[in-house]
Amino acid sequence: MEDNIRKIYKKPMFIWCGIDCITLSFLILFTSIACMVLGSPFPRKVEVLFMEAWEAGWILSEPYLPYCIGIISYILSGGIRKWQWGKVWSPIRDILYQKCDADLFLQYSLSGIEYIPNIREKKFDKMQEYKLKLMYFEIFYVRALNAKGKYKESLEYLERHWKSYKKKKIFRHLLEETKLKISYEEKNEISYDKIYRGSVRTIKKNKVLAAKGLILQKKYDEAIEVLERIPPRYCYEKIEIFYYIAYCYGQLNNEKKVQEYIGIVIENGNNTMIKEKALELLKEKN
């Protein structure tokens, strides 16, 4: 585990003085190609029939081109970033998302946070890389705590111990998501609704969180309808959806449906809090 974490911190992310070098490389490449085809981008003096004249560069004659170069560079660098992220972080993320091993995921993410080198001794570009990588481990750590049902511990870490970027949207998303989980566990419908209504767009797009709000309102049929329409992207999301569907059917006294869904949760839940809650639900129904 430590060797993997060490490799992640040593792997370059191509950031120099806060600048994304991948995007910058594409900008230089496409600008160079445009200069080879269209000439100088800036206005310049040229001789025409022994007379001097000003020739507009392609920045003025083709004003749309700089925008096109910028947009294409941004899209291509984004694709490379996504591929790079997947190659580095997906194996760790899949410990929870595919294998539902919350204990190992928690151990990995905590080790990643504790390993962070002393960034005071590093150059600015190294500091940026370390902070970005630390942010991913902190995101995983909060997700791991939530997967174990340790919501208050997760909230305390977010509010008091978060070390990386707090202005990123993901930080607010995690903070509001954790507060919603606490309100749900406390069966506090008013608090849940207030947090949900004032939350960021990514929270409102989360159909599971919307369904949990309906469950608190005892609108079980509507919650089931919302949950059954969600296509699970990975195993952990699947067991979460199936647990809440089973819970709703339990409230509607449909034992057959409870058994159908709860069995899948228990089979695939590994050591997550969702599995523990599923076992409790099954015990209640038996």
Tab-separated table of C-alpha atoms in Angstrom:
chain	number	residue	atom	x	y	z
A	1	MET	CA	0.000	0.000	0.000
A	2	GLU	CA	2.717	2.496	0.963
A	3	ASP	CA	4.597	1.768	-2.270
A	4	ASN	CA	1.480	2.565	-4.319
A	5	ILE	CA	0.893	5.800	-2.432
A	6	ARG	CA	4.550	6.805	-2.846
A	7	LYS	CA	4.283	6.216	-6.609
A	8	ILE	CA	1.163	8.382	-6.806
A	9	TYR	CA	2.888	11.319	-5.086
A	10	LYS	CA	5.986	10.955	-7.260
A	11	LYS	CA	4.022	10.661	-10.517
A	12	PRO	CA	4.117	14.041	-12.343
A	13	MET	CA	0.850	15.845	-13.080
A	14	PHE	CA	2.447	18.280	-15.539
A	15	ILE	CA	1.837	21.467	-13.571
A	16	TRP	CA	4.394	24.268	-13.584
A	17	CYS	CA	3.943	27.453	-11.551
A	18	GLY	CA	0.224	26.709	-11.312
A	19	ILE	CA	-0.119	26.348	-15.100
A	20	ASP	CA	-1.531	23.228	-16.721
A	21	CYS	CA	1.363	22.237	-18.991
A	22	ILE	CA	-0.796	19.881	-21.086
A	23	THR	CA	-3.171	22.691	-22.070
A	24	LEU	CA	-0.218	25.025	-22.625
A	25	SER	CA	1.466	22.463	-24.895
A	26	PHE	CA	-1.638	22.171	-27.073
A	27	LEU	CA	-1.932	25.968	-27.267
A	28	ILE	CA	1.680	26.249	-28.438
A	29	LEU	CA	1.241	23.383	-30.929
A	30	PHE	CA	-1.923	24.718	-32.586
A	31	THR	CA	-0.641	28.304	-32.583
A	32	SER	CA	2.542	27.121	-34.323
A	33	ILE	CA	0.503	25.265	-36.969
A	34	ALA	CA	-1.623	28.373	-37.555
A	35	CYS	CA	1.556	30.468	-37.968
A	36	MET	CA	2.975	27.984	-40.490
A	37	VAL	CA	-0.215	28.143	-42.578
A	38	LEU	CA	-1.331	31.754	-42.133
A	39	GLY	CA	1.896	33.555	-41.250
A	40	SER	CA	2.475	35.958	-38.392
A	41	PRO	CA	-0.389	36.367	-35.922
A	42	PHE	CA	0.454	40.040	-35.330
A	43	PRO	CA	0.268	43.093	-37.637
A	44	ARG	CA	3.558	43.787	-39.437
A	45	LYS	CA	5.089	45.933	-42.184
A	46	VAL	CA	5.557	44.315	-45.598
A	47	GLU	CA	6.928	45.631	-48.904
A	48	VAL	CA	4.511	45.632	-51.828
A	49	LEU	CA	5.887	47.001	-55.145
A	50	PHE	CA	8.668	48.905	-53.362
A	51	MET	CA	6.145	50.370	-50.933
A	52	GLU	CA	5.626	49.615	-47.302
A	53	ALA	CA	2.210	48.488	-46.135
A	54	TRP	CA	0.723	47.053	-42.982
A	55	GLU	CA	-0.473	43.472	-43.073
A	56	ALA	CA	-2.971	42.394	-40.442
A	57	GLY	CA	-1.957	39.225	-38.630
A	58	TRP	CA	-4.360	36.306	-38.406
A	59	ILE	CA	-5.353	37.324	-34.848
A	60	LEU	CA	-7.110	40.324	-36.457
A	61	SER	CA	-8.038	38.858	-39.830
A	62	GLU	CA	-9.329	35.580	-38.349
A	63	PRO	CA	-10.579	36.654	-34.898
A	64	TYR	CA	-12.424	33.375	-34.288
A	65	LEU	CA	-9.216	31.303	-34.602
A	66	PRO	CA	-7.674	32.088	-31.159
A	67	TYR	CA	-10.957	31.082	-29.536
A	68	CYS	CA	-11.043	27.825	-31.517
A	69	ILE	CA	-7.436	27.057	-30.551
A	70	GLY	CA	-8.221	27.710	-26.885
A	71	ILE	CA	-11.393	25.602	-26.853
A	72	ILE	CA	-9.824	22.653	-28.712
A	73	SER	CA	-6.746	22.750	-26.442
A	74	TYR	CA	-8.950	22.782	-23.354
A	75	ILE	CA	-11.061	19.835	-24.574
A	76	LEU	CA	-8.054	17.720	-25.561
A	77	SER	CA	-6.186	18.417	-22.333
A	78	GLY	CA	-9.361	17.595	-20.397
A	79	GLY	CA	-9.525	14.219	-22.139
A	80	ILE	CA	-5.908	13.488	-21.267
A	81	ARG	CA	-6.507	14.598	-17.679
A	82	LYS	CA	-9.481	12.244	-17.413
A	83	TRP	CA	-7.407	9.353	-18.773
A	84	GLN	CA	-4.560	10.238	-16.417
A	85	TRP	CA	-6.944	10.447	-13.448
A	86	GLY	CA	-8.467	7.085	-14.289
A	87	LYS	CA	-5.110	5.367	-14.612
A	88	VAL	CA	-3.837	6.706	-11.280
A	89	TRP	CA	-6.937	6.874	-9.069
A	90	SER	CA	-9.445	4.324	-10.404
A	91	PRO	CA	-7.700	1.285	-8.816
A	92	ILE	CA	-8.049	2.923	-5.386
A	93	ARG	CA	-11.569	4.231	-5.999
A	94	ASP	CA	-12.710	0.790	-7.175
A	95	ILE	CA	-11.832	-0.705	-3.773
A	96	LEU	CA	-15.048	0.890	-2.542
A	97	TYR	CA	-17.037	1.495	-5.716
A	98	GLN	CA	-16.617	-1.987	-7.225
A	99	LYS	CA	-15.484	-4.249	-4.345
A	100	CYS	CA	-17.424	-2.434	-1.586
A	101	ASP	CA	-14.467	-2.870	0.766
A	102	ALA	CA	-14.962	0.188	2.957
A	103	ASP	CA	-12.322	-0.865	5.522
A	104	LEU	CA	-9.486	-1.160	2.982
A	105	PHE	CA	-10.645	2.028	1.231
A	106	LEU	CA	-10.548	3.883	4.550
A	107	GLN	CA	-7.063	2.543	5.268
A	108	TYR	CA	-5.791	3.548	1.810
A	109	SER	CA	-7.204	7.068	1.944
A	110	LEU	CA	-5.943	7.722	5.485
A	111	SER	CA	-2.470	6.472	4.549
A	112	GLY	CA	-2.511	8.809	1.531
A	113	ILE	CA	-3.316	11.788	3.764
A	114	GLU	CA	-0.672	10.911	6.360
A	115	TYR	CA	2.026	10.306	3.717
A	116	ILE	CA	1.922	13.826	2.275
A	117	PRO	CA	5.526	15.150	2.124
A	118	ASN	CA	6.559	18.409	3.725
A	119	ILE	CA	5.409	20.801	0.986
A	120	ARG	CA	7.178	23.760	2.619
A	121	GLU	CA	10.452	22.380	1.357
A	122	LYS	CA	9.183	21.973	-2.193
A	123	LYS	CA	8.968	24.350	-5.118
A	124	PHE	CA	5.662	26.003	-5.951
A	125	ASP	CA	4.815	23.620	-8.803
A	126	LYS	CA	5.481	20.585	-6.578
A	127	MET	CA	3.306	22.107	-3.872
A	128	GLN	CA	0.412	22.394	-6.343
A	129	GLU	CA	0.804	18.755	-7.375
A	130	TYR	CA	0.894	17.543	-3.791
A	131	LYS	CA	-2.168	19.574	-2.828
A	132	LEU	CA	-4.158	18.202	-5.758
A	133	LYS	CA	-3.208	14.627	-4.897
A	134	LEU	CA	-3.902	15.242	-1.225
A	135	MET	CA	-7.357	16.533	-2.190
A	136	TYR	CA	-8.178	13.227	-3.915
A	137	PHE	CA	-7.134	11.269	-0.825
A	138	GLU	CA	-9.223	13.568	1.368
A	139	ILE	CA	-12.236	13.048	-0.902
A	140	PHE	CA	-11.730	9.287	-0.625
A	141	TYR	CA	-11.339	9.540	3.153
A	142	VAL	CA	-14.667	11.350	3.573
A	143	ARG	CA	-16.362	8.867	1.230
A	144	ALA	CA	-14.856	5.985	3.226
A	145	LEU	CA	-16.107	7.383	6.539
A	146	ASN	CA	-19.568	7.844	5.047
A	147	ALA	CA	-19.502	4.294	3.668
A	148	LYS	CA	-18.873	3.091	7.244
A	149	GLY	CA	-21.702	5.261	8.567
A	150	LYS	CA	-19.337	7.578	10.465
A	151	TYR	CA	-21.083	10.735	9.333
A	152	LYS	CA	-20.287	12.954	12.316
A	153	GLU	CA	-16.615	12.006	12.147
A	154	SER	CA	-16.706	12.822	8.440
A	155	LEU	CA	-18.328	16.218	9.117
A	156	GLU	CA	-15.734	17.019	11.782
A	157	TYR	CA	-12.918	16.267	9.338
A	158	LEU	CA	-14.473	18.493	6.675
A	159	GLU	CA	-15.024	21.414	9.025
A	160	ARG	CA	-11.834	21.231	11.120
A	161	HIS	CA	-9.141	19.139	9.473
A	162	TRP	CA	-9.501	19.523	5.684
A	163	LYS	CA	-6.014	20.405	4.394
A	164	SER	CA	-6.398	20.976	0.642
A	165	TYR	CA	-8.633	23.259	-1.442
A	166	LYS	CA	-11.808	24.430	0.312
A	167	LYS	CA	-12.972	26.621	-2.557
A	168	LYS	CA	-13.417	23.674	-4.919
A	169	LYS	CA	-17.011	22.662	-5.633
A	170	ILE	CA	-16.280	19.105	-4.506
A	171	PHE	CA	-15.626	20.346	-0.953
A	172	ARG	CA	-19.035	21.996	-0.699
A	173	HIS	CA	-20.618	18.917	-2.299
A	174	LEU	CA	-19.066	16.603	0.307
A	175	LEU	CA	-19.997	18.951	3.147
A	176	GLU	CA	-23.647	19.202	2.111
A	177	GLU	CA	-23.888	15.497	1.281
A	178	THR	CA	-22.574	14.564	4.739
A	179	LYS	CA	-24.987	16.969	6.452
A	180	LEU	CA	-27.845	15.406	4.475
A	181	LYS	CA	-26.779	11.919	5.616
A	182	ILE	CA	-26.764	13.075	9.247
A	183	SER	CA	-30.219	14.656	8.888
A	184	TYR	CA	-31.536	11.472	7.285
A	185	GLU	CA	-30.191	9.260	10.085
A	186	GLU	CA	-31.758	11.603	12.633
A	187	LYS	CA	-35.061	11.470	10.680
A	188	ASN	CA	-35.034	15.271	10.598
A	189	GLU	CA	-37.217	16.026	7.594
A	190	ILE	CA	-37.101	19.824	8.042
A	191	SER	CA	-33.306	19.967	8.252
A	192	TYR	CA	-32.922	17.588	5.313
A	193	ASP	CA	-35.251	19.636	3.108
A	194	LYS	CA	-33.534	22.919	4.049
A	195	ILE	CA	-30.038	21.607	3.252
A	196	TYR	CA	-31.206	19.964	0.018
A	197	ARG	CA	-32.957	23.095	-1.289
A	198	GLY	CA	-29.880	25.270	-0.662
A	199	SER	CA	-27.357	22.753	-1.973
A	200	VAL	CA	-25.129	22.838	-5.048
A	201	ARG	CA	-26.375	21.548	-8.394
A	202	THR	CA	-24.490	18.246	-8.131
A	203	ILE	CA	-26.413	17.418	-4.938
A	204	LYS	CA	-29.761	18.217	-6.542
A	205	LYS	CA	-28.893	16.005	-9.505
A	206	ASN	CA	-28.275	13.068	-7.150
A	207	LYS	CA	-31.480	11.008	-7.422
A	208	VAL	CA	-30.639	8.854	-4.388
A	209	LEU	CA	-30.552	11.929	-2.169
A	210	ALA	CA	-33.832	13.121	-3.708
A	211	ALA	CA	-35.406	9.727	-2.988
A	212	LYS	CA	-34.223	9.816	0.638
A	213	GLY	CA	-36.051	13.124	1.034
A	214	LEU	CA	-39.235	11.414	-0.192
A	215	ILE	CA	-38.652	8.547	2.270
A	216	LEU	CA	-38.508	11.038	5.148
A	217	GLN	CA	-41.858	12.369	3.919
A	218	LYS	CA	-43.148	8.764	3.928
A	219	LYS	CA	-43.780	8.952	0.173
A	220	TYR	CA	-42.511	5.413	-0.355
A	221	ASP	CA	-44.157	4.753	-3.720
A	222	GLU	CA	-42.651	7.927	-5.187
A	223	ALA	CA	-39.236	7.085	-3.720
A	224	ILE	CA	-39.346	3.600	-5.259
A	225	GLU	CA	-40.255	5.095	-8.628
A	226	VAL	CA	-37.270	7.472	-8.471
A	227	LEU	CA	-34.827	4.789	-7.292
A	228	GLU	CA	-35.858	2.160	-9.845
A	229	ARG	CA	-35.156	4.613	-12.664
A	230	ILE	CA	-31.517	5.123	-11.617
A	231	PRO	CA	-29.024	3.095	-13.706
A	232	PRO	CA	-26.271	2.075	-11.222
A	233	ARG	CA	-22.796	3.000	-12.455
A	234	TYR	CA	-20.938	0.741	-10.039
A	235	CYS	CA	-21.552	-1.913	-7.385
A	236	TYR	CA	-21.571	0.414	-4.359
A	237	GLU	CA	-24.215	2.646	-5.910
A	238	LYS	CA	-26.249	-0.446	-6.798
A	239	ILE	CA	-26.373	-1.786	-3.231
A	240	GLU	CA	-27.245	1.675	-1.904
A	241	ILE	CA	-30.147	1.996	-4.344
A	242	PHE	CA	-31.343	-1.547	-3.695
A	243	TYR	CA	-31.251	-1.068	0.084
A	244	TYR	CA	-33.507	1.989	-0.036
A	245	ILE	CA	-35.865	0.233	-2.442
A	246	ALA	CA	-36.026	-2.722	-0.027
A	247	TYR	CA	-36.610	-0.331	2.894
A	248	CYS	CA	-39.503	1.330	1.061
A	249	TYR	CA	-41.083	-2.024	0.200
A	250	GLY	CA	-40.672	-2.974	3.848
A	251	GLN	CA	-42.659	0.084	4.881
A	252	LEU	CA	-45.322	-0.950	2.361
A	253	ASN	CA	-45.322	-4.514	3.786
A	254	ASN	CA	-44.272	-6.105	0.508
A	255	GLU	CA	-42.119	-8.912	1.951
A	256	LYS	CA	-41.451	-10.565	-1.394
A	257	LYS	CA	-39.870	-7.439	-2.846
A	258	VAL	CA	-37.880	-6.846	0.342
A	259	GLN	CA	-36.317	-10.308	0.063
A	260	GLU	CA	-35.601	-9.788	-3.643
A	261	TYR	CA	-33.620	-6.593	-3.167
A	262	ILE	CA	-32.108	-7.128	0.271
A	263	GLY	CA	-30.449	-10.393	-0.785
A	264	ILE	CA	-28.412	-8.582	-3.451
A	265	VAL	CA	-27.323	-5.940	-0.918
A	266	ILE	CA	-26.161	-8.548	1.600
A	267	GLU	CA	-24.397	-10.598	-1.073
A	268	ASN	CA	-22.412	-7.653	-2.463
A	269	GLY	CA	-22.226	-5.255	0.493
A	270	ASN	CA	-18.946	-6.605	1.919
A	271	ASN	CA	-18.140	-4.540	5.054
A	272	THR	CA	-20.141	-1.382	4.305
A	273	MET	CA	-22.677	0.232	6.606
A	274	ILE	CA	-25.330	-0.434	3.949
A	275	LYS	CA	-24.885	-4.177	4.418
A	276	GLU	CA	-25.214	-3.821	8.200
A	277	LYS	CA	-28.445	-1.890	7.764
A	278	ALA	CA	-29.670	-4.493	5.283
A	279	LEU	CA	-29.045	-7.268	7.819
A	280	GLU	CA	-30.949	-5.285	10.449
A	281	LEU	CA	-33.861	-4.807	8.043
A	282	LEU	CA	-33.900	-8.502	7.218
A	283	LYS	CA	-33.846	-9.392	10.920
A	284	GLU	CA	-36.810	-7.084	11.554
A	285	LYS	CA	-38.833	-8.687	8.758
A	286	ASN	CA	-38.082	-12.197	9.989
